[in-house]
Short mmCIF file of C-alpha atoms in Angstrom, two decimals:
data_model
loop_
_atom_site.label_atom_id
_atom_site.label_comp_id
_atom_site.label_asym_id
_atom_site.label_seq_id
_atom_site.Cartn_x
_atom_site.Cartn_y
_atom_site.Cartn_z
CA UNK Y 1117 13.07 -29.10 9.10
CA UNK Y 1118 9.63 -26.92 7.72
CA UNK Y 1119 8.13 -30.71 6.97
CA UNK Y 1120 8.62 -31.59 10.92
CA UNK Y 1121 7.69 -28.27 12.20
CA UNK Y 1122 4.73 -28.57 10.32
CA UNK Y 1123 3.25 -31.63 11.76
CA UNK Y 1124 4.32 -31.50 15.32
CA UNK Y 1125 3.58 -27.86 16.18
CA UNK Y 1126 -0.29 -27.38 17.10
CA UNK Y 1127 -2.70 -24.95 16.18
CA UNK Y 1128 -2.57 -22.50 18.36
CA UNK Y 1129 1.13 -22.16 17.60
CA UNK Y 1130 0.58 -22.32 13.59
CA UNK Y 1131 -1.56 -19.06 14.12
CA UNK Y 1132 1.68 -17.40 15.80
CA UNK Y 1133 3.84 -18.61 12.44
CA UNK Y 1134 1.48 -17.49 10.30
CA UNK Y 1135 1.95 -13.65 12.05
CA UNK Y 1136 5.41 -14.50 11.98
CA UNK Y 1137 5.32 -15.21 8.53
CA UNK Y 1138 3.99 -12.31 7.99
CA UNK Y 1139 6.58 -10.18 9.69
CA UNK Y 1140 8.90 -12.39 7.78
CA UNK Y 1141 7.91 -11.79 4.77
CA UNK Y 1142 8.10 -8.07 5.38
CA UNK Y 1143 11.77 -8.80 6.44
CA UNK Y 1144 12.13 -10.19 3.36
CA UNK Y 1145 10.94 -7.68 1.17
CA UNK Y 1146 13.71 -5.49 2.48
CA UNK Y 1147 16.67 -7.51 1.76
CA UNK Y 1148 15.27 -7.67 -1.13
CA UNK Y 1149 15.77 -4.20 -2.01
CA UNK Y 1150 19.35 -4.12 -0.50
CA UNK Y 1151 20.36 -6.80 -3.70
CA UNK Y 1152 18.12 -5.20 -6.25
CA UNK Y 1153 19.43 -2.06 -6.07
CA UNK Y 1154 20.90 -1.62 -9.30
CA UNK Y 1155 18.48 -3.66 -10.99
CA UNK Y 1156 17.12 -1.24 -14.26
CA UNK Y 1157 13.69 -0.06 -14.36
CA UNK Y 1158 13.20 -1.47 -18.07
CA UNK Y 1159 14.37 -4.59 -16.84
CA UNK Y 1160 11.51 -5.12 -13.93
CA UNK Y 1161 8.97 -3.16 -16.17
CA UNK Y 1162 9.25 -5.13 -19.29
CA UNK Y 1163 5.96 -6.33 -18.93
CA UNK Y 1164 3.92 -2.51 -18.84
CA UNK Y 1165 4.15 -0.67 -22.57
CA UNK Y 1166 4.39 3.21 -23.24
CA UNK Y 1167 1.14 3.91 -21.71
CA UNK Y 1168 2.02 1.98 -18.73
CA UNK Y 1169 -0.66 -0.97 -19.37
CA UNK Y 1170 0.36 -4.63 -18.62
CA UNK Y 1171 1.51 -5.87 -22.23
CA UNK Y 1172 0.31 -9.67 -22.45
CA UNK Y 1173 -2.53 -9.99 -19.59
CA UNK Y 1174 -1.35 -14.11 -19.59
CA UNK Y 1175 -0.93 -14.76 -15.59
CA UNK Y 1176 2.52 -15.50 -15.06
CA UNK Y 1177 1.25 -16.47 -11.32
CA UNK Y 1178 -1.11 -19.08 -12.60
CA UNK Y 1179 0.47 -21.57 -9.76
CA UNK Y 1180 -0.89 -20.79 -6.57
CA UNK Y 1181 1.52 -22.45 -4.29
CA UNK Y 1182 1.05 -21.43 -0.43
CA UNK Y 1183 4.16 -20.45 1.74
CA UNK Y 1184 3.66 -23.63 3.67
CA UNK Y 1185 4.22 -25.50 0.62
CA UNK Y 1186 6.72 -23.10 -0.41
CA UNK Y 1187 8.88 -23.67 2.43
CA UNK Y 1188 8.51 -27.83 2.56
CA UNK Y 1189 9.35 -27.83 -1.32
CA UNK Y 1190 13.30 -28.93 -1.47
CA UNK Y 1191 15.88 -27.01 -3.55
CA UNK Y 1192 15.70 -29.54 -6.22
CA UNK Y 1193 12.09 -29.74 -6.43
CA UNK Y 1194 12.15 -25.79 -6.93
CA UNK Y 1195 14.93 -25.81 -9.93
CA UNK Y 1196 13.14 -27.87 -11.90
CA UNK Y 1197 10.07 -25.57 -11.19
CA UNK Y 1198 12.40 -22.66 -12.37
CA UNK Y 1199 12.98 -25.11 -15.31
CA UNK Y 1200 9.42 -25.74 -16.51
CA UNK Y 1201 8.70 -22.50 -16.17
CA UNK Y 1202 11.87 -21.70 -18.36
CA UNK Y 1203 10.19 -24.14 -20.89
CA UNK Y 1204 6.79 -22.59 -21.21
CA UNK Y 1205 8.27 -19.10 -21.58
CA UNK Y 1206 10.07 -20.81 -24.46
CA UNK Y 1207 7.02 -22.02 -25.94
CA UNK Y 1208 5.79 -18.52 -25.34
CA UNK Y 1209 8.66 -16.90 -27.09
CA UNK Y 1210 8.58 -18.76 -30.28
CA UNK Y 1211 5.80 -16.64 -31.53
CA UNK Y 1212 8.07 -13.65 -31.36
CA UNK Y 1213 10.99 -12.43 -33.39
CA UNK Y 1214 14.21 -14.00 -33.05
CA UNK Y 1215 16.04 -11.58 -32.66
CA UNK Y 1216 13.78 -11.26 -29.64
CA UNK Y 1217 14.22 -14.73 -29.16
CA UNK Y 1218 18.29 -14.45 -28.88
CA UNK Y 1219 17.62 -11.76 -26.19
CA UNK Y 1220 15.16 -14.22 -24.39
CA UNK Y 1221 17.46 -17.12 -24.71
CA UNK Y 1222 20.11 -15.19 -23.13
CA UNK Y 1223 17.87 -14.02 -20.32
CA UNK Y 1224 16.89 -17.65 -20.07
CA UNK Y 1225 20.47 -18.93 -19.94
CA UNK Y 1226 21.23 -16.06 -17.37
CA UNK Y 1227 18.16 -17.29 -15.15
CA UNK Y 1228 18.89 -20.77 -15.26
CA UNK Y 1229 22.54 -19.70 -13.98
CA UNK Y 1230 20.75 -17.93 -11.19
CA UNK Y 1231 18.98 -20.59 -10.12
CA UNK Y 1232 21.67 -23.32 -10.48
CA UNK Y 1233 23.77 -20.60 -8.10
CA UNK Y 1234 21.07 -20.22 -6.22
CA UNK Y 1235 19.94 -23.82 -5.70
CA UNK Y 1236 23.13 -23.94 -4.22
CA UNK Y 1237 22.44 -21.88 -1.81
CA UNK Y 1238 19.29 -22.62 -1.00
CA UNK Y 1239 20.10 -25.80 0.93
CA UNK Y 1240 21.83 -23.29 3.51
CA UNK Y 1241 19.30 -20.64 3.65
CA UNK Y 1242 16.00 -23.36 3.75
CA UNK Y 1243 13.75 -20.76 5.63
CA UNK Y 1244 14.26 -18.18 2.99
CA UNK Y 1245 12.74 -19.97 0.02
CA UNK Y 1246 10.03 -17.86 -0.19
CA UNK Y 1247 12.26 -15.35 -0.72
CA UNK Y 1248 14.03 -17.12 -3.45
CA UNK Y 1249 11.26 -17.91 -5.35
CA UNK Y 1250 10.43 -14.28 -5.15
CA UNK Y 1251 13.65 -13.35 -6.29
CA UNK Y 1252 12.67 -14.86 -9.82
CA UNK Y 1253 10.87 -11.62 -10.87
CA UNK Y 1254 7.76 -13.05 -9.14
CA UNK Y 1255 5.37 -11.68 -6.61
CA UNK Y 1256 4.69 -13.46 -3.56
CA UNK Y 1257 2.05 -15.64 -4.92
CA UNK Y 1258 -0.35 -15.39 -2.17
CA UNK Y 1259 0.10 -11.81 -2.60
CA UNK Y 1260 -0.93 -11.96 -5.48
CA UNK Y 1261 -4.04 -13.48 -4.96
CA UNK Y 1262 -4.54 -10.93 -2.27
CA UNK Y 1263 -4.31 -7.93 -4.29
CA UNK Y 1264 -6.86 -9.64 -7.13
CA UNK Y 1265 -9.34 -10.79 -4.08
CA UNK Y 1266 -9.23 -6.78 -2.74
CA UNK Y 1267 -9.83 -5.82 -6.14
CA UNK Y 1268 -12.30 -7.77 -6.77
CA UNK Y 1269 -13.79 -7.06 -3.45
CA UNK Y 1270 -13.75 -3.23 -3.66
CA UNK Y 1271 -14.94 -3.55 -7.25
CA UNK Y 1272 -18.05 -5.04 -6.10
CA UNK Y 1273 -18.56 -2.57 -3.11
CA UNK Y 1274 -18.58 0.37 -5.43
CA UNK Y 1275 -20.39 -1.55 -7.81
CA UNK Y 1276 -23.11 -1.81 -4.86
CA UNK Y 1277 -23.01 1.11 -3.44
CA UNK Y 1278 -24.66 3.14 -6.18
CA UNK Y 1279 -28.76 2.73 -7.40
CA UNK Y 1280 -30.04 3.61 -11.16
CA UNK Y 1281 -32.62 6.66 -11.44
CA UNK Y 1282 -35.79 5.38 -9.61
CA UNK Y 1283 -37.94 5.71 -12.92
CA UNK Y 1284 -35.09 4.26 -15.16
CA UNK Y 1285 -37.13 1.12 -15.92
CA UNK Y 1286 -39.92 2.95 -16.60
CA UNK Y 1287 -38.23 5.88 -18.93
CA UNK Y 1288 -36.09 3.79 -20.77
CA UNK Y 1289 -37.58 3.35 -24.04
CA UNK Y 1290 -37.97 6.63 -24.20
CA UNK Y 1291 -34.19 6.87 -24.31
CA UNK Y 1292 -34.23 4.57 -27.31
CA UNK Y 1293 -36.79 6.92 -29.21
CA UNK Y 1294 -33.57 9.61 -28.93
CA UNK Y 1295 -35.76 12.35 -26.73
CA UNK Y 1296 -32.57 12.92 -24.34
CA UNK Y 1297 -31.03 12.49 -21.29
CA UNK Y 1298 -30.89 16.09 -19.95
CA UNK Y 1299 -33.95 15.56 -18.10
CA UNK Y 1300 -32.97 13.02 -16.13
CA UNK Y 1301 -29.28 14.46 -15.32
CA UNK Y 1302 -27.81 11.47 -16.32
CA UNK Y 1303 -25.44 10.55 -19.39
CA UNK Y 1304 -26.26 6.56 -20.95
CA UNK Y 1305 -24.03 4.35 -22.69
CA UNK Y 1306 -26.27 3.21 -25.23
CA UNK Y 1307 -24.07 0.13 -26.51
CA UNK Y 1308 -24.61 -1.01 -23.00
CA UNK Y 1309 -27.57 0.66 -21.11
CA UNK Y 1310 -25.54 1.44 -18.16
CA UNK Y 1311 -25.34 5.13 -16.93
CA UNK Y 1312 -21.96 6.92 -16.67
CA UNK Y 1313 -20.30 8.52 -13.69
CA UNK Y 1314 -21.68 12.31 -13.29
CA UNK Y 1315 -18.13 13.46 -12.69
CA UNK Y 1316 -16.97 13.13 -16.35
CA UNK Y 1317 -19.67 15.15 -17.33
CA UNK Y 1318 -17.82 17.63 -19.90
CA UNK Y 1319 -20.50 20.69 -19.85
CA UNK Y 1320 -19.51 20.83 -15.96
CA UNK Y 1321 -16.66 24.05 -15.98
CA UNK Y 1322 -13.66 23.12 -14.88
CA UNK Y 1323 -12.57 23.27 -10.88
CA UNK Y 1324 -8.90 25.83 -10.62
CA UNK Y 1325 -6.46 25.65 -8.07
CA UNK Y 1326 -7.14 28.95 -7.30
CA UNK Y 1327 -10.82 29.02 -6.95
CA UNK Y 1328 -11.29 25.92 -5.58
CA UNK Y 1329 -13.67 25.42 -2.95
CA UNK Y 1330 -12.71 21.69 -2.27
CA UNK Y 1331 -16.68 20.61 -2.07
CA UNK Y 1332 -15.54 17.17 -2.84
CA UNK Y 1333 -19.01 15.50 -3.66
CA UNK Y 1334 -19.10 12.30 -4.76
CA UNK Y 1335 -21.88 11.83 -7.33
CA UNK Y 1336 -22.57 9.30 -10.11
CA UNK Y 1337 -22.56 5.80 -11.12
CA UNK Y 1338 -20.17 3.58 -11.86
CA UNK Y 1339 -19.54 2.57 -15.49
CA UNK Y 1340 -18.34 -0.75 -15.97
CA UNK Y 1341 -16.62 -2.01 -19.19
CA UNK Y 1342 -16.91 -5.73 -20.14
CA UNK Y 1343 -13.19 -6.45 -18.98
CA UNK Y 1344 -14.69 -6.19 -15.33
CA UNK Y 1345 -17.27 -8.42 -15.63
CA UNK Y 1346 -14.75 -10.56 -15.08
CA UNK Y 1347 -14.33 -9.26 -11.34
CA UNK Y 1348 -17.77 -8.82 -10.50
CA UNK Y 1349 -18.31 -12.67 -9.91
CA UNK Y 1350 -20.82 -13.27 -12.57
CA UNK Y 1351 -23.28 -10.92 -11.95
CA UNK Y 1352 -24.78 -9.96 -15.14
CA UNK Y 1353 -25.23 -6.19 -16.05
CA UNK H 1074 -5.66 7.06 9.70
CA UNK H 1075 -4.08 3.62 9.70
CA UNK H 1076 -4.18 0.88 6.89
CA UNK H 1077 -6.53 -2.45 7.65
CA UNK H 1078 -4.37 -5.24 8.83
CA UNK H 1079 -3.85 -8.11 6.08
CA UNK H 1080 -4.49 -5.59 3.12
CA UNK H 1081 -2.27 -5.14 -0.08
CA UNK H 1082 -0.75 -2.17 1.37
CA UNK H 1083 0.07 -3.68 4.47
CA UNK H 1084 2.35 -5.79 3.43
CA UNK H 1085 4.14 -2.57 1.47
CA UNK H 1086 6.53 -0.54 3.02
CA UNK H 1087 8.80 2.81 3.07
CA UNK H 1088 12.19 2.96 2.65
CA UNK H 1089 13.21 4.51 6.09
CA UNK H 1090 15.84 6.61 5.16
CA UNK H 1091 14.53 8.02 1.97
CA UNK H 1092 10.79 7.32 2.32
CA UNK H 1093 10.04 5.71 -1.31
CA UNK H 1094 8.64 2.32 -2.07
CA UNK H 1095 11.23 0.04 -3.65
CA UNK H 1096 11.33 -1.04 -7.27
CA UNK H 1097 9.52 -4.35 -6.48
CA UNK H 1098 6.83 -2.11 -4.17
CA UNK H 1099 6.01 -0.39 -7.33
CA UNK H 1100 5.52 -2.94 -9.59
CA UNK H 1101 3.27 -4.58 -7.51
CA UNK H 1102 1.23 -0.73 -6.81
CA UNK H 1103 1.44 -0.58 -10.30
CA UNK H 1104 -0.50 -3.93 -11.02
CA UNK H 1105 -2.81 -3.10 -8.25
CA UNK H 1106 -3.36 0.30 -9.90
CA UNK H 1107 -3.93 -1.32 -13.44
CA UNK H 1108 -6.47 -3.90 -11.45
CA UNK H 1109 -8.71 -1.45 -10.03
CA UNK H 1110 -8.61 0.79 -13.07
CA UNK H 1111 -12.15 -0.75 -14.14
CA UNK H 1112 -12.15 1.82 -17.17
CA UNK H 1113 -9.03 1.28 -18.47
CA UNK H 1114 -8.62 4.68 -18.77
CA UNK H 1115 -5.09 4.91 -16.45
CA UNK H 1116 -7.22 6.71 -13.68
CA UNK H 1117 -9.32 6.20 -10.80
CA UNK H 1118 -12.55 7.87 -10.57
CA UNK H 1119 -13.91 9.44 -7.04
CA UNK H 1120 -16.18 6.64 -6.64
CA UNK H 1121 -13.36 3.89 -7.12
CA UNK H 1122 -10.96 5.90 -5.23
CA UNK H 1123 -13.31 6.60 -2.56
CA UNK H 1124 -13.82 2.32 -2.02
CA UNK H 1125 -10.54 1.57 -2.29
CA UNK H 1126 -9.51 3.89 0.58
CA UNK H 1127 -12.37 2.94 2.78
CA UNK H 1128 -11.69 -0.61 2.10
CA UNK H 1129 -8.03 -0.64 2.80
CA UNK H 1130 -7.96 2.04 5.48
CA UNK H 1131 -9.82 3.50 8.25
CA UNK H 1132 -10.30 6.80 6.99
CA UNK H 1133 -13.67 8.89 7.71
CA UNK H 1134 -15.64 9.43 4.55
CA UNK H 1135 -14.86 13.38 4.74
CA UNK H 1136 -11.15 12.78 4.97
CA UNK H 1137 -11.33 10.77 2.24
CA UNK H 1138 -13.76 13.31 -0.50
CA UNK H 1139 -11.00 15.89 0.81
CA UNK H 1140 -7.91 14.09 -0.15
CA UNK H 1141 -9.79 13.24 -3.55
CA UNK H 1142 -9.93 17.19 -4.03
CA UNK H 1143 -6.71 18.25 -2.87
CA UNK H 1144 -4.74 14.93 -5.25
CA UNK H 1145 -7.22 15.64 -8.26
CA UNK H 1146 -5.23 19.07 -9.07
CA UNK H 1147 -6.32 19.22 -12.58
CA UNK H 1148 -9.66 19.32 -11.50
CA UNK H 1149 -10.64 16.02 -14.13
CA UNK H 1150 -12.85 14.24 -11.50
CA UNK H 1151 -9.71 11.22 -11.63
CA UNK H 1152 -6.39 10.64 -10.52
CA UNK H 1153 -3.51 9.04 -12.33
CA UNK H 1154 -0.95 6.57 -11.24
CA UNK H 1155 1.20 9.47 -9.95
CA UNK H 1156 -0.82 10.95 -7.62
CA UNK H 1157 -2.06 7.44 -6.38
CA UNK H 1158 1.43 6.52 -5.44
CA UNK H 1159 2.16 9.96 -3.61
CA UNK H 1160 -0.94 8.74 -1.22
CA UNK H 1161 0.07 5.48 -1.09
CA UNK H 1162 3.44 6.97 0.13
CA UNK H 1163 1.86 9.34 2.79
CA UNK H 1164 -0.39 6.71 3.80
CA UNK H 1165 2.61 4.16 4.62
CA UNK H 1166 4.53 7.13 6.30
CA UNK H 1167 1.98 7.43 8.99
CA UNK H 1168 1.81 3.72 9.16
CA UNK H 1169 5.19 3.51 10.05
CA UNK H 1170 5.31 6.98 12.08
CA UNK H 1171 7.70 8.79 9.36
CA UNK H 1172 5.65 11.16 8.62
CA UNK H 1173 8.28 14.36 9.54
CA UNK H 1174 11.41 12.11 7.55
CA UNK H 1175 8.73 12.22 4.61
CA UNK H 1176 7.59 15.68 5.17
CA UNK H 1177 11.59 16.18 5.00
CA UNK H 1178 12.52 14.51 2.26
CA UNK H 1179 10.10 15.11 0.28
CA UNK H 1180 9.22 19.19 1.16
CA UNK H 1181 8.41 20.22 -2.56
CA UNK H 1182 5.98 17.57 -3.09
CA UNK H 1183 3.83 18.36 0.30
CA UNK H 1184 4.11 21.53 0.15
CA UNK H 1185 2.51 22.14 -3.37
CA UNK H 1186 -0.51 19.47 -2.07
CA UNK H 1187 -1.03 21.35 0.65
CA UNK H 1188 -0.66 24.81 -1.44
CA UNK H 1189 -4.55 24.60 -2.31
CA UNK H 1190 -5.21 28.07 -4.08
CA UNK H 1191 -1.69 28.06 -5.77
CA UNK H 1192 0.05 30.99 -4.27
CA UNK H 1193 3.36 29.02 -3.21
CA UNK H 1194 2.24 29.54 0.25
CA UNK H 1195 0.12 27.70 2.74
CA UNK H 1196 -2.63 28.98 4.32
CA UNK H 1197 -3.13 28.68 8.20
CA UNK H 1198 -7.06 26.93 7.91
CA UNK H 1199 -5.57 24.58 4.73
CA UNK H 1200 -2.79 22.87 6.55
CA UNK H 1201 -5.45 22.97 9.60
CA UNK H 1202 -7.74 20.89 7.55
CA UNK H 1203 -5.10 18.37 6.11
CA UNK H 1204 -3.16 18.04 9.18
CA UNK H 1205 -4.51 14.58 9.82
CA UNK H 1206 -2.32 13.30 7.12
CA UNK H 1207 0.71 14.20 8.66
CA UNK H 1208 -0.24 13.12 11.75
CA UNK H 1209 0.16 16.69 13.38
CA UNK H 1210 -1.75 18.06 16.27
CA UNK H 1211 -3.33 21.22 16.93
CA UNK H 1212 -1.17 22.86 19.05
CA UNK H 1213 2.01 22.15 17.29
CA UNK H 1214 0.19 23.43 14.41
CA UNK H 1215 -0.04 26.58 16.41
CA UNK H 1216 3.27 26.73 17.39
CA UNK H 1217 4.74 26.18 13.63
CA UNK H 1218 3.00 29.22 12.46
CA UNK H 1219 4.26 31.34 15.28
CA UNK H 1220 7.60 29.95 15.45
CA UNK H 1221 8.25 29.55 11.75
CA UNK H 1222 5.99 32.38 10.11
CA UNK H 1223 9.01 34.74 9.95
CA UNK H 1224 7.64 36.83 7.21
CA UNK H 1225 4.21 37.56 9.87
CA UNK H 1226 2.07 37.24 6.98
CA UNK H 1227 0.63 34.18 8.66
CA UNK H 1228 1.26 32.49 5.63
CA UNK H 1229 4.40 29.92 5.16
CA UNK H 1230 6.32 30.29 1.95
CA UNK H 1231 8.44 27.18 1.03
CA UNK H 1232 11.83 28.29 2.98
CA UNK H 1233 9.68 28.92 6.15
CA UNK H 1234 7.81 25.20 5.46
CA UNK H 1235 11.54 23.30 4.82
CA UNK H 1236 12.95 24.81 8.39
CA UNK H 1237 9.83 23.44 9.74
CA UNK H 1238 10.61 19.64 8.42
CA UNK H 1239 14.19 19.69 9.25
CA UNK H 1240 12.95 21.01 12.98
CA UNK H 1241 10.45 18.25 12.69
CA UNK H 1242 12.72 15.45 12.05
CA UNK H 1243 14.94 16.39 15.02
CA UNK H 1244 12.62 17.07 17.26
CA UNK H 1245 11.42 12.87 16.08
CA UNK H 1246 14.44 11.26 16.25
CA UNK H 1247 14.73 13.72 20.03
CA UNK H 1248 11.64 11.65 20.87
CA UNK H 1249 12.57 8.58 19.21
CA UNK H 1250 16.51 8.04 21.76
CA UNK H 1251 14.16 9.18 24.72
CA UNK H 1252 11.49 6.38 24.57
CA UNK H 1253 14.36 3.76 24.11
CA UNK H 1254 16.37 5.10 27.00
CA UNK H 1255 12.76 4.76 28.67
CA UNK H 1256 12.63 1.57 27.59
CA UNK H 1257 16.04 0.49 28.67
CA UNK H 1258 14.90 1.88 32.37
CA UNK H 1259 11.97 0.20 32.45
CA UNK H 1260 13.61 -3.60 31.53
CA UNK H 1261 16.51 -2.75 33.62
CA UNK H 1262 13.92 -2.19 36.31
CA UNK H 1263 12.11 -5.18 35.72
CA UNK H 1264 14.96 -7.19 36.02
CA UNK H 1265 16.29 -6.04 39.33
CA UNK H 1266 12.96 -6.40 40.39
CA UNK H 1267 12.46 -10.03 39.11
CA UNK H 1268 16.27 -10.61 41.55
CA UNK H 1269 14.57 -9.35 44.00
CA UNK H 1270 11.49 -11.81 43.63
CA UNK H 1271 13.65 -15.02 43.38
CA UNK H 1272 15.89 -13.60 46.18
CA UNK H 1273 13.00 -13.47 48.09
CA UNK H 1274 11.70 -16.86 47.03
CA UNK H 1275 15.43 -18.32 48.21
CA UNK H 1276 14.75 -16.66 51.65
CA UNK H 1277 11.27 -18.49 51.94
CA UNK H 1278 12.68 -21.46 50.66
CA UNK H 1279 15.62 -21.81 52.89
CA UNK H 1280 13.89 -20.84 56.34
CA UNK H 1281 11.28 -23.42 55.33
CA UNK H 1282 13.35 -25.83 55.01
CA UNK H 1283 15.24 -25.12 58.28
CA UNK H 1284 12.14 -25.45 60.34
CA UNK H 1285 11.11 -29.08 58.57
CA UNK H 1286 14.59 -29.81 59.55
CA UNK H 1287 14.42 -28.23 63.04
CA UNK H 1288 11.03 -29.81 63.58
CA UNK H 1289 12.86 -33.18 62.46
CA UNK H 1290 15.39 -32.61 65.14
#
């Protein structure tokens, strides 16, 4: 039914299903919560450790399917998706404990019962398979590349937005002969030559709740490590 | 203050009833968070913080140095995961016009944000200059502080602040059953007027044709 809707609608209709898509999708993301209501928060958080960083930074979204395809793929066809995925986890898991491994098997053979039940399902409910394939502790995938392309473009922005010290070129082998950075009111990282944000400035007394002002200037550079080199499209440093 | 259309946080959304992001919602904040947390120090500086709201909103650039001051509360120059999700959640709230249920159900919250010097009470020209979060105008900002400031100190304490929210809420979901019985009128109208057109159109079509046939005749 998606595959013939597809080809016969035009385009000025496929730009109306694409905002209804969207509001679909929205839709979606609420029933969602109705049947994940009990779900446990170490459950959907296994991935972040005690500091709350992602554990593992391998994409688990490395296919970017669109919804279109989504919705033309059949129930089958998504199962044994489910199942190769199953299989590279698997592959994945191998390199842990096993007693890990029992828990992951079990998860596995719990998942694969999911699907199967949902597969089932899935032929009646053939506009929702987005939804499904969310369901699978997965993002909407081309939300995914949404948030990452946002990132990446605010990222950039505030990479842009500041300038160095006008005589930084000129003064910077001065820096390297150790004479100080007080006088140009600027901090360096000297393992990488890039200045630091004036707001983390420790000499600077500390702002209280009761005395604030709220001046709320925004000064400084932006320090970038090496992981976000990564985001800033290959611009070099 | 409304969030760009097609962003990351457009396509999050409030609870209605209890004004939270679901489980799922989170995660996904949370991966955004870790994204844009260039550092990797679990914060966002003023200059991050201060792109990512211009990018994904359409805030004014002294809105948004102010809200850095009042959700920085430890005075570090960064914010943590916490207070970016309390923003995320106001932001949504006036994005989906629940910004008195959010005020309401979550009083404690708002009312130490908006408690800038730390007294436990809320100064008249404070909640004047943040009153663009909630969405709240002038003059009912005038009319909370005389209706609600039952001390007279013209300050609000927190009891004086929660009567305001649950008046708030009522007074919304007043408004909300009057615009739909508005609504109602107005298709109810529109239909009885579109009768009227293809009444009208019968008329025209049957004296028509009685003069073609008279004419015939």
């Amino acid at each position: 039914m998606a595959e013939n809707l597809s080809k016969a609608v035009p385009k000025h209709v496929h730009h109306h299903q694409r905002s209804s898509l969207h509001e679909d999708i929205r839709d979606l993301w609420s029933t969602a919560t109705m049947s994940t209501a009990n779900v446990l928060v170490a459950d959907v958080c296994e991935d972040f450790d005690e500091e709350g960083r992602i554990v593992g930074k391998t994409r688990r979204y490395s296919q970017t399917i669109s919804i279109l395809e989504n919705l033309n793929l059949k129930p089958e066809e998504i199962q044994q998706q489910a199942r190769l995925e199953l299989e590279l986890r698997r592959g994945r898991s191998l390199e842990r404990d096993p007693a890990v491994d029992e828990e992951h098997d079990e998860s596995e053979t719990s998942l694969v019962k999911c699907t199967s039940e949902t597969s089932v399902s899935l032929s009646k409910q053939m506009p929702h398979q987005a939804y499904w394939t969310e369901q699978q502790n997965r993002l909407p995938l081309p939300l995914m590349e949404l948030m990452e392309n946002e990132v990446l473009n605010i990222l950039s922005k505030a990479l842009n937005s500041e300038h160095p010290h006008p005589s930084f070129h000129k003064t910077s082998w001065w820096l390297w002969q150790g004479l100080g950075l007080q006088e140009w009111n600027f901090r360096m990282c000297m393992s990488c030559q890039i200045a630091l944000a004036l707001t983390n400035i420790p000499r600077d007394p500390p702002k209280l709740k009761v005395e604030r002002l709220g001046t709320g200037r925004l000064n400084g550079f932006l320090h970038l490590s090496s992981g976000v080199l990564l985001y800033s499209q290959g611009r070099e440093l | 203050m409304k969030v760009k259309q097609g962003s990351f946080l457009w396509y999050l959304y409030l609870d209605k009833i209890y004004c939270l992001l679901s489980l799922r919602n989170v995660k996904a904040l949370m991966e955004y968070f870790h994204l844009l947390d260039a550092h990797r120090r679990n914060t966002l500086n003023d200059v991050l913080f201060f792109h990512f709201l211009h990018h994904v909103t359409n805030m004014k650039i002294v809105h948004i140095k102010m809200i850095f001051d009042m959700l920085d509360w430890t005075a570090m120059g960064e914010i943590g995961f916490d207070q970016f999700y309390m923003l995320v959640c106001i932001v949504l709230s006036h994005q989906s016009h629940l910004e008195y249920q959010f005020m309401y159900r979550h009083s404690r919250p708002v009312f130490d944000l908006l408690d800038l010097k730390g007294e436990s009470k809320i100064d008249g020209p404070d909640f004047e200059m943040y009153r663009f979060l909630f969405n709240i105008k002038k003059q009912e900002l005038r009319e909370l502080f005389q209706d609600f400031d039952i001390t007279g100190d013209r300050l609000l304490n927190y009891k004086e602040f929660k009567l305001y929210t649950i008046f708030c809420t009522e007074k919304s979901i007043d408004r909300k059953k009057r615009r739909k019985q508005r609504e109602e009128e107005r298709e109810r109208e529109k239909g009885k007027d579109k009768e009227k057109y293809y009444q009208h159109l019968k008329k025209m079509y049957s004296t028509g044709m009685n003069q073609r046939s008279r004419s015939l005749l």
